[in-house]
C-alpha positions as a printed Julia matrix, in Angstrom:
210×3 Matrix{Float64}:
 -44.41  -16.58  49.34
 -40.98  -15.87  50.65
 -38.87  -19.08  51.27
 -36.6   -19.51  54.1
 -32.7   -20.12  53.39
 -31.38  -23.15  54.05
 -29.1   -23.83  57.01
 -25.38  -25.67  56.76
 -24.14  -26.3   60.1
 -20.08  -27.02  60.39
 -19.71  -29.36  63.07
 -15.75  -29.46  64.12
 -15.97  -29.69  67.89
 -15.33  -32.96  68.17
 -12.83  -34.35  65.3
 -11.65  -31.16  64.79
 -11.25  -29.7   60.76
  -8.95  -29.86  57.65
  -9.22  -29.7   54.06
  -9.87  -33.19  53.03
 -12.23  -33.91  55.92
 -14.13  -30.5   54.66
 -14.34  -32.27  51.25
 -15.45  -35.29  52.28
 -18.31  -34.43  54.71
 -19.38  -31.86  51.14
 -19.58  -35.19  49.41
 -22.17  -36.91  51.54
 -23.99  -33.88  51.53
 -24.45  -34.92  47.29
 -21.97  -32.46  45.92
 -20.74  -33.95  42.21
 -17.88  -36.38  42.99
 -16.96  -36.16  39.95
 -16.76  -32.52  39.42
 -14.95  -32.04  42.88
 -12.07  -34.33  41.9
 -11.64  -32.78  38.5
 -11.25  -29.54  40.67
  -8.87  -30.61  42.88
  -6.62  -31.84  40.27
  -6.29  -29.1   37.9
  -3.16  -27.57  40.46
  -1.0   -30.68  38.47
   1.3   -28.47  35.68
  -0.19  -25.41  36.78
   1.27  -24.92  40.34
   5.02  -24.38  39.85
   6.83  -27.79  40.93
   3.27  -29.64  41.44
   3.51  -32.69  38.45
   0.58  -35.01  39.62
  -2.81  -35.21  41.78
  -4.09  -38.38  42.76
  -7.41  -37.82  44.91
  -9.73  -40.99  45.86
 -12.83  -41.02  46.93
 -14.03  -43.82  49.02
 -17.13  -44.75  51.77
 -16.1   -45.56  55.27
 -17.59  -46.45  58.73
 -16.23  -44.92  61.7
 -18.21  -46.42  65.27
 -20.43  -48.26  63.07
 -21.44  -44.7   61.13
 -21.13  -44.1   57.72
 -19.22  -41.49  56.05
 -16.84  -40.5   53.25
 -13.29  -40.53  53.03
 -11.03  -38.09  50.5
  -7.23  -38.9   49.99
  -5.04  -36.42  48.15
  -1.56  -37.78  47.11
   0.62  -35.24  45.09
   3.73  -35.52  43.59
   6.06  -31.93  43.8
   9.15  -30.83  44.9
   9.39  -30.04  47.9
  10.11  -26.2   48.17
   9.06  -22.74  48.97
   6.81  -20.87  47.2
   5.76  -17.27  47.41
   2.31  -16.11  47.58
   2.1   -14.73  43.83
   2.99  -17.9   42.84
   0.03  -20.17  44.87
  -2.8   -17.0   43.78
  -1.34  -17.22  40.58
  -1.95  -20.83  40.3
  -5.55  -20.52  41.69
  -6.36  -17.63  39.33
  -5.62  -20.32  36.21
  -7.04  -23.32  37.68
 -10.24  -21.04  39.1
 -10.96  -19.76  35.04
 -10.83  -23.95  33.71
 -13.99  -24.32  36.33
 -17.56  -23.85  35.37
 -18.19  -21.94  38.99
 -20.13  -19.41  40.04
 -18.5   -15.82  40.51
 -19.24  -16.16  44.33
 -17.07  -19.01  44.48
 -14.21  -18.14  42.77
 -14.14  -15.03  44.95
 -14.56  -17.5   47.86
 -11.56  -19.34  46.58
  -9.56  -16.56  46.39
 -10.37  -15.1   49.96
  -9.33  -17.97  51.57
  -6.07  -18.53  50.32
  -5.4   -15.08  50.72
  -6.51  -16.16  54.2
  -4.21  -18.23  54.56
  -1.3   -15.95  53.2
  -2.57  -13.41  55.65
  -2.2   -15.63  58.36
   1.89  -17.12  57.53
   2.73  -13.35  56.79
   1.57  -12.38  60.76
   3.66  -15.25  62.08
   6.55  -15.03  60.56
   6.37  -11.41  60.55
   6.65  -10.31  57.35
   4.6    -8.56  54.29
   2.09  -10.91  52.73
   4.16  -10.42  49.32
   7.47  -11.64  50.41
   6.64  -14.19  53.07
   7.66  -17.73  51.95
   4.85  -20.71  52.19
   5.45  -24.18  53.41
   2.85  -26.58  54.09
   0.16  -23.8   53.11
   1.95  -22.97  49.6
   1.57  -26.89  48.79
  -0.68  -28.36  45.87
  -2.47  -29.71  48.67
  -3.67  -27.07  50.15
  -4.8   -25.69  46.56
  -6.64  -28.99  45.95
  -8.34  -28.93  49.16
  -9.72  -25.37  48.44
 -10.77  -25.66  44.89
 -12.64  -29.35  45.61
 -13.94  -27.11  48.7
 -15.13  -24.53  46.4
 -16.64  -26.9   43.75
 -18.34  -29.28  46.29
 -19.83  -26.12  48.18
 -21.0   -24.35  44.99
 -22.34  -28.14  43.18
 -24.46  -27.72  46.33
 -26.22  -24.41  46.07
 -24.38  -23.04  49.4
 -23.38  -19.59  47.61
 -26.72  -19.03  46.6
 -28.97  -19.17  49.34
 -27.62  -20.68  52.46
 -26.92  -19.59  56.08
 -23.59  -21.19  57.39
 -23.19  -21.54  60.89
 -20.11  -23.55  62.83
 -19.64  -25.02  66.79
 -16.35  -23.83  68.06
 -13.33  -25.75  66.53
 -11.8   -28.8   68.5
  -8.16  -27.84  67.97
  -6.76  -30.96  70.05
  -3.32  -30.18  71.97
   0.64  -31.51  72.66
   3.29  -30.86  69.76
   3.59  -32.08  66.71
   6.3   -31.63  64.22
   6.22  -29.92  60.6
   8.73  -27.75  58.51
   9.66  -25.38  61.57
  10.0   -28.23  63.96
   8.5   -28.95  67.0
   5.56  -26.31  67.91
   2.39  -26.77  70.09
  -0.83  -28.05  68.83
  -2.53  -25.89  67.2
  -0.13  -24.42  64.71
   0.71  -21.43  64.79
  -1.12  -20.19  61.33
  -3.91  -21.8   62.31
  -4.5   -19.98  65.83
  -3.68  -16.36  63.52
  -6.98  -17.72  61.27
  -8.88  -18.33  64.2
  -7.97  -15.1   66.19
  -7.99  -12.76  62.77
 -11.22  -13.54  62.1
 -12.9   -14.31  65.34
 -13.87  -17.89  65.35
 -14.27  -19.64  68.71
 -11.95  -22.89  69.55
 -11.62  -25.06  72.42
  -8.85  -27.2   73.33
  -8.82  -30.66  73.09
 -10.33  -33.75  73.46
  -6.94  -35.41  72.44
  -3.23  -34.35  72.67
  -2.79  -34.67  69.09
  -3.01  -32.03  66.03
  -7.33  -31.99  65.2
  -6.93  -28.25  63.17
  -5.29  -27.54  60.27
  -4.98  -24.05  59.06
């Protein structure tokens, strides 16, 4: 008898999305806690200037509803890095993880994602274009404890992933390039390059992160 897929449905109309909340929400699904922090520290000594992860895992109410909250706190210098550097990083870190092949390719697509996305803003080639905020060891941890948590749960394998539209809130914010409108500007490229809808709102206040 032929047995239906399973169904994970991304919810991010209303908070909005980033890494950590992705990692969290993975967590009270069941992934491994244990396995998904491991992950997202192995970018400490292996991404260039990134010395020390420090991710914490802890259960939270929010309007009297239980959830799960994921901090990351990492200790690097703050600079530039190019995009050889981050994939490089994720290539070592990806082969010290028992995953499946599906997610390391997953792991690798979106970062490259992301590179994508910086290179069309600041308009220039994806090999040259210097990261900020998306080269951090931040970004890598959310990704890999991403990967882990969504490969712990069997998603790779045989499940259907569907997502509402993406609350991207509104106003300005400030970051590395000063102050820009809410969303960011990598984060609308990732949502027009690869056709996910988006709606505005419900707060003036930065809800999507690339």
């Amino acid at each position: 008898m032929h047995r239906s897929k399973r169904v994970l449905v991304l919810d991010p109309r209303t908070a909005g999305i980033s890494g950590d909340m992705m990692v969290a929400a993975f967590l009270d699904c069941g992934a491994d806690a244990t396995a998904v922090v491991a992950a997202m520290s192995t970018p400490a000594n292996v991404l260039p200037g990134c010395t020390e992860i420090e991710v914490t895992v802890a259960d939270t109410l929010r309007r009297g509803l239980h959830a799960k909250n994921v901090r990351v706190l990492v200790q690097e210098e703050h600079r530039h890095r190019s995009p050889g550097e981050l994939l490089e990083a994720t290539s070592v870190c990806l082969q010290r993880l028992r995953i499946s092949k599906q997610a390391g390719q997953f792991a690798m697509d979106a970062l490259g994602a992301l590179v994508s996305a910086e290179a069309a803003v600041h308009g220039e080639p994806t090999e040259s274009v210097q990261l900020h905020e998306t080269g951090s060891g931040d970004t890598l941890a959310d990704v890999l404890g991403t990967t882990v948590a969504l490969d712990d749960l069997g998603v790779f394998a045989d499940t259907a992933v569907y997502a509402t539209p993406v609350a991207v809130g509104g106003g300005t914010f400030h970051f590395s390039h000063g102050a820009v409108s809410s969303p960011a500007p990598a984060t609308l490229e990732l949502l027009r390059a690869h056709g996910i809808p988006s709606v505005g709102g419900p707060v003036d206040t930065e809800l999507a992160t690339p």
